[in-house]
Short mmCIF file of C-alpha atoms and ligand atoms in Angstrom, two decimals:
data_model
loop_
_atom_site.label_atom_id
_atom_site.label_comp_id
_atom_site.label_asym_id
_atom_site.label_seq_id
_atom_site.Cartn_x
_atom_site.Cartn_y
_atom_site.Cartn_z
CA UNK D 1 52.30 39.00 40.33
CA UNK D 2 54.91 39.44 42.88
CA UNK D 3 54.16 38.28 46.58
CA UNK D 4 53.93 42.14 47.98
CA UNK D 5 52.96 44.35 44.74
CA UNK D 6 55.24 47.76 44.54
CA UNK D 7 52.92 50.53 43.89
CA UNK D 8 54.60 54.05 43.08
CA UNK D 9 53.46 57.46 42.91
CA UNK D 10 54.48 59.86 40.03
CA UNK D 11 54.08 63.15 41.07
CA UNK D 12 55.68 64.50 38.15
CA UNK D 13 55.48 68.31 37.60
CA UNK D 14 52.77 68.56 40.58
CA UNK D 15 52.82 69.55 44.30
CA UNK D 16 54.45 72.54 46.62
CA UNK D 17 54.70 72.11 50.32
CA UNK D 18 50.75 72.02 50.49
CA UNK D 19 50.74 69.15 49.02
CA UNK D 20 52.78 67.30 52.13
CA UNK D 21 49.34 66.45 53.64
CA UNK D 22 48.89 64.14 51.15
CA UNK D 23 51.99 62.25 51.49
CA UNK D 24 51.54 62.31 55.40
CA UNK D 25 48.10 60.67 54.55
CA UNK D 26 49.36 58.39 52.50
CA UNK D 27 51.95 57.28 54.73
CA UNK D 28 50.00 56.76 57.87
CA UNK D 29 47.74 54.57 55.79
CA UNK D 30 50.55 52.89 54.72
CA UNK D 31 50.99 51.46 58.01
CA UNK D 32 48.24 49.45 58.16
CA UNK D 33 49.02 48.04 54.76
CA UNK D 34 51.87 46.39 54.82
CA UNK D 35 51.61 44.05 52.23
CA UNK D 36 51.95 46.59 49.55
CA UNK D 37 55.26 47.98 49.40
CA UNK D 38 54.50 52.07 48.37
CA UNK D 39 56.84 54.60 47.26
CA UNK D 40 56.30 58.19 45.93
CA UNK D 41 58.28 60.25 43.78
CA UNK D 42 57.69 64.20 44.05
CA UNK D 43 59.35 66.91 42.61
CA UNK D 44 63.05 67.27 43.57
CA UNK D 45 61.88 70.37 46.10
CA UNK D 46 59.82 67.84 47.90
CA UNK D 47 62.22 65.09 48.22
CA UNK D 48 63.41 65.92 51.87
CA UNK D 49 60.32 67.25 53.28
CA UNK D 50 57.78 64.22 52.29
CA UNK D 51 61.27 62.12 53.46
CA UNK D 52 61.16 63.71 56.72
CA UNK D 53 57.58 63.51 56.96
CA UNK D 54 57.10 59.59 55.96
CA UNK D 55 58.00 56.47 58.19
CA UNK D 56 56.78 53.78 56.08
CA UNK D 57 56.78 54.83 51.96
CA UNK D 58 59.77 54.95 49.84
CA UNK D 59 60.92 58.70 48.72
CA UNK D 60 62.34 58.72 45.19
CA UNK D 61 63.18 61.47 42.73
CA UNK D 62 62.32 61.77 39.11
CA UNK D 63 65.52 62.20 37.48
CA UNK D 64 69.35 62.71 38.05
CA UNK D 65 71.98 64.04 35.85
CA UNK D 66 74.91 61.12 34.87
CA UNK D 67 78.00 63.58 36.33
CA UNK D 68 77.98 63.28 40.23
CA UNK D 69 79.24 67.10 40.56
CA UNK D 70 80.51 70.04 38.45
CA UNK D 71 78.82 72.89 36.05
CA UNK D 72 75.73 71.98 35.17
CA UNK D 73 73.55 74.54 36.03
CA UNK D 74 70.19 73.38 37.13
CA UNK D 75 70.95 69.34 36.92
CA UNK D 76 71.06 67.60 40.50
CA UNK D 77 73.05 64.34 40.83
CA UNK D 78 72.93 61.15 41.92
CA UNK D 79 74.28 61.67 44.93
CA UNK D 80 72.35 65.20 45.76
CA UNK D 81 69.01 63.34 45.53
CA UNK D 82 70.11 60.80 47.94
CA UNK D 83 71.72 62.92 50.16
CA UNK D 84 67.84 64.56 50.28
CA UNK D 85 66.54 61.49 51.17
CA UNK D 86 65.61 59.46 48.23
CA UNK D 87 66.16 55.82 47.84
CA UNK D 88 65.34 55.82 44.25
CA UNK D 89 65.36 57.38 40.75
CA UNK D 90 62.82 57.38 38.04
CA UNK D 91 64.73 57.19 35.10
CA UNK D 92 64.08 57.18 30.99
CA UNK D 93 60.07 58.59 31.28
CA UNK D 94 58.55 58.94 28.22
CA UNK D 95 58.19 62.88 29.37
CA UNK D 96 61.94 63.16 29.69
CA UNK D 97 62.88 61.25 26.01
CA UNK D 98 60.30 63.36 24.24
CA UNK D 99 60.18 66.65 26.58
CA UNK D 100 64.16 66.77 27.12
CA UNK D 101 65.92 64.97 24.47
CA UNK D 102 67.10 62.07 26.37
CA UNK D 103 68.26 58.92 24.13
CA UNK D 104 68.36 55.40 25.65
CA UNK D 105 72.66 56.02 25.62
CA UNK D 106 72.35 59.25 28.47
CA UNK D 107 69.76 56.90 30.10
CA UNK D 108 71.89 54.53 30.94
CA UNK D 109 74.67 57.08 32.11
CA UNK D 110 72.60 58.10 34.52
CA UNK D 111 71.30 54.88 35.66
CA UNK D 112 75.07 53.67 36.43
CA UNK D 113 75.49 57.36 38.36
CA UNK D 114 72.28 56.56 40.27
CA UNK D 115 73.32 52.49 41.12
CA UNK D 116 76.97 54.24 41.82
CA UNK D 117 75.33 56.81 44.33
CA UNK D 118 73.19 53.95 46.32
CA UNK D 119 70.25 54.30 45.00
CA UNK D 120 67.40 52.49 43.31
CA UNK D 121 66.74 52.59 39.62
CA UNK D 122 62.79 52.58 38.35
CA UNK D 123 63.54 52.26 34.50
CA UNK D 124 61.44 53.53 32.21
CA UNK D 125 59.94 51.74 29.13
CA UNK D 126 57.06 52.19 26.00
CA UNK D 127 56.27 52.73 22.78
CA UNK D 128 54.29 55.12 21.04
CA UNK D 129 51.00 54.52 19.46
CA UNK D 130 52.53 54.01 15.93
CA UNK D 131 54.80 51.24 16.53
CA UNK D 132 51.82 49.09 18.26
CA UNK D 133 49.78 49.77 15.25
CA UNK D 134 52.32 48.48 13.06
CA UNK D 135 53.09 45.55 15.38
CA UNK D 136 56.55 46.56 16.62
CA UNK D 137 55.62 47.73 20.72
CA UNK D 138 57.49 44.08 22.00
CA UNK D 139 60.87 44.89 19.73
CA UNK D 140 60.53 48.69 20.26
CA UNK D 141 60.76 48.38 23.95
CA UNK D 142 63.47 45.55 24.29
CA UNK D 143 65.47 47.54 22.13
CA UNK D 144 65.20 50.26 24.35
CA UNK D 145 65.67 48.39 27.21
CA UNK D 146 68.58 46.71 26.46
CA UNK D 147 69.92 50.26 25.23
CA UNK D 148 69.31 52.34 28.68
CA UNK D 149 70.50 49.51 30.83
CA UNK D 150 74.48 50.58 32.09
CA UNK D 151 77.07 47.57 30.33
CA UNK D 152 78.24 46.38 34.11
CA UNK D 153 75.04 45.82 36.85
CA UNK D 154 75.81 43.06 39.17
CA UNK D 155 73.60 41.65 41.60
CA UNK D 156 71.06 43.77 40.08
CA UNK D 157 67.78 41.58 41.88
CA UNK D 158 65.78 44.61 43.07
CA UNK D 159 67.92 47.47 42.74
CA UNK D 160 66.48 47.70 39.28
CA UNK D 161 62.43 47.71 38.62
CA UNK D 162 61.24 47.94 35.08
CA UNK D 163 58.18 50.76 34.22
CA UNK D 164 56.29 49.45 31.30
CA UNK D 165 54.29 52.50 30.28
CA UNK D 166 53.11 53.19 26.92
CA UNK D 167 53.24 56.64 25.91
CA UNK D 168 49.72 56.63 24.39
CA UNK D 169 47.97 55.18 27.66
CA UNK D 170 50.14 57.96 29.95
CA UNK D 171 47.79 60.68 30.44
CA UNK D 172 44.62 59.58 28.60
CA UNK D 173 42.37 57.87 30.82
CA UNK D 174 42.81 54.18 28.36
CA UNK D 175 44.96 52.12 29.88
CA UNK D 176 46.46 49.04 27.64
CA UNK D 177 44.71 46.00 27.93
CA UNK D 178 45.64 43.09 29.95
CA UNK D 179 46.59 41.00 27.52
CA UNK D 180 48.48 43.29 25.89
CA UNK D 181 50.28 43.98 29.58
CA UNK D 182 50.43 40.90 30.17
CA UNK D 183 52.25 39.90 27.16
CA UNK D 184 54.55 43.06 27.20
CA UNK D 185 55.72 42.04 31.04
CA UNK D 186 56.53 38.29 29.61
CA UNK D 187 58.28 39.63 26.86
CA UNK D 188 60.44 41.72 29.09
CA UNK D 189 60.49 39.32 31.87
CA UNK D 190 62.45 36.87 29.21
CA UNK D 191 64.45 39.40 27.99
CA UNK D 192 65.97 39.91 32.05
CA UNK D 193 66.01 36.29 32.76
CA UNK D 194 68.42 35.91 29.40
CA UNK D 195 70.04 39.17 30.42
CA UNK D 196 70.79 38.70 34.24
CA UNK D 197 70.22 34.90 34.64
CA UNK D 198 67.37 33.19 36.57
CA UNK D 199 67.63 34.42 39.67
CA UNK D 200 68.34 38.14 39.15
CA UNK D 201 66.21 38.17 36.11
CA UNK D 202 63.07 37.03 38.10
CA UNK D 203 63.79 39.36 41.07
CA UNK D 204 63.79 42.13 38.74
CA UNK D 205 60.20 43.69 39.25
CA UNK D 206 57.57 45.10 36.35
CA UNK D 207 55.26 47.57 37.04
CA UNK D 208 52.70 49.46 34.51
CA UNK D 209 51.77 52.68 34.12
CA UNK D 210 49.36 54.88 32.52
CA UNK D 211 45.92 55.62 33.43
CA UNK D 212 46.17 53.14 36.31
CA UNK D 213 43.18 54.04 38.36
CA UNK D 214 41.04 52.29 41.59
CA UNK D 215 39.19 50.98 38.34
CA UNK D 216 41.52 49.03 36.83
CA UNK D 217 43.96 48.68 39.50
CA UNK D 218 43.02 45.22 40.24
CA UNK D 219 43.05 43.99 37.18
CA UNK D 220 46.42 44.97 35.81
CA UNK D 221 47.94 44.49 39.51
CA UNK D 222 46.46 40.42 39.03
CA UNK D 223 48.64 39.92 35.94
CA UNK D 224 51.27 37.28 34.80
CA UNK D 225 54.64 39.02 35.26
CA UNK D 226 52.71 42.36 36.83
CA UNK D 227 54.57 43.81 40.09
CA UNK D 228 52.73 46.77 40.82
CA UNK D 229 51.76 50.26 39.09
CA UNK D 230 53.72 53.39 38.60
CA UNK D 231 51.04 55.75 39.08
CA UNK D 232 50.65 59.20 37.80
CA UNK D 233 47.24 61.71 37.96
CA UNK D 234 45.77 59.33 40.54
CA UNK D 235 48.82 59.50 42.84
CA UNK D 236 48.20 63.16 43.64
CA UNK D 237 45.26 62.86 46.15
CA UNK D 238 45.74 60.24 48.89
CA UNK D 239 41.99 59.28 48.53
CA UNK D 240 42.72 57.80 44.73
CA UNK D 241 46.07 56.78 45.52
CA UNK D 242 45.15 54.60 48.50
CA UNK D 243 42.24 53.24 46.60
CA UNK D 244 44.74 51.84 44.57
CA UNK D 245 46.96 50.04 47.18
CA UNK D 246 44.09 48.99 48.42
CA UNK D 247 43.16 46.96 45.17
CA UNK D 248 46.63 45.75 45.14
CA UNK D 249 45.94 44.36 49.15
CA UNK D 250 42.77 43.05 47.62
CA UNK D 251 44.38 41.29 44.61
CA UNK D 252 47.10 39.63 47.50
CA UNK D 253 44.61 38.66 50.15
CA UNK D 254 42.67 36.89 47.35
CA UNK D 255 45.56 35.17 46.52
CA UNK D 256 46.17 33.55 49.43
P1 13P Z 301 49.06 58.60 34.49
O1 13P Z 301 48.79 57.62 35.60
O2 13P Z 301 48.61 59.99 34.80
O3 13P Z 301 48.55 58.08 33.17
O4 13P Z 301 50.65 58.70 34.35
C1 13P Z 301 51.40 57.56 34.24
C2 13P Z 301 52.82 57.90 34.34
O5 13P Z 301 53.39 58.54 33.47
C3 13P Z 301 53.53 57.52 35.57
O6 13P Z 301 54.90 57.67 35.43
#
């Protein structure tokens, strides 16, 4: 587990201006917890109000289109999403390859537009329930890692955070066990230590997602090779969020 555990907030398809109480809750709590580092993403309409709103949190967006400009109607770039305020992208979900099409090849497009453009890259990673069962999830999700990561990153360190999230614990209320985490986030952590080098490759943070709760939060935060949560259906109240970051405190203070 990293010294200061990153804990992000997927808000996915959820939240309209009401919602910026939340994220103004969740930000002036974040100021007391400082040992956590906490970041939401909402929708791209929310970007620049929950940016102008928070002091402390991170702002991201959920996705970006590879081309910085031109016609593509609907698609927002790189550049547009920081330009709203976001120091991050979530790229490669599970609810983008399946939803949307998007193969590990456009992935990494858009995760050299988003590194291009300034911005942080939250990359996306899991396997489906089949491919565990048959005892492929480690090779399934290295060979999609090394596929949606762009040829050229230098310096990479922690422009880049990995999201291990298996698709059949996204959603369902069962997240994966710890040992299975656990020995997912050493696989990968190899994998970026024999990609980027030592130094890079450790800098590099993991986080898990899918039904991360105040429940389990501790647990999974306490991992080997576990650098926070990317949080989802328990992001969307700052009551169950914060319970969460406040695990992740606990887990740190008993650390030390
Ligand atoms: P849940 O926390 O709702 O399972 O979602 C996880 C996720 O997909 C975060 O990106």
């Amino acid at each position: 587990m990293a010294s200061r555990p990153f804990i992000v907030g997927n808000w996915k398809m959820h939240g309209t201006r009401a919602m910026l109480s939340e994220a103004r809750a969740i930000d002036r709590a974040a100021q007391r917890l400082m040992q956590v580092e906490i970041a939401l993403a909402p929708p791209f309409t929310l970007i620049h109000p929950v940016r102008r709103e928070a002091e402390q949190i991170g702002v991201g967006a959920q996705d970006c289109h590879p081309a910085d400009g031109g016609a593509h109607t609907g698609d927002i770039s790189a550049s547009m999403v920081a330009d709203a305020g976001a120091g991050f992208v979530i790229l490669g979900h599970s609810e983008r390859r399946e939803g949307h099409g998007e193969k590990d090849k456009l992935i990494a497009e858009k995760a050299a537009a988003a590194f291009g453009a300034g911005l942080k890259v939250i990359l996306c990673c899991g396997e489906p329930m089949e491919k565990r069962e048959a005892g492929k999830a480690v090779d399934h999700v290295l060979r999609q890692l090394k596929a949606s990561l762009p040829d050229t990153i230098e310096e990479v360190g922690e422009r880049l955070t990995i999201a291990y999230e298996p698709i059949w614990a996204i959603g369902s209320g069962e997240a994966a066990s710890i040992e299975d985490i656990v020995a997912m986030h050493t696989a990968i952590r190899e994998f970026l230590v024999k990609t980027f080098g030592e130094e890079d490759g450790t800098a590099i943070r993991i986080i898990y997602g899918g039904s991360v709760n105040a429940e389990n939060a501790a647990e999974i935060i306490a991992g080997d090779e576990v650098n926070g949560a990317l949080v989802g259906g328990a992001s969307l109240s700052a009551e169950s969020f914060m319970n969460i970051v406040l695990a992740a405190q606990d887990v740190i203070n008993n650390q030390s």
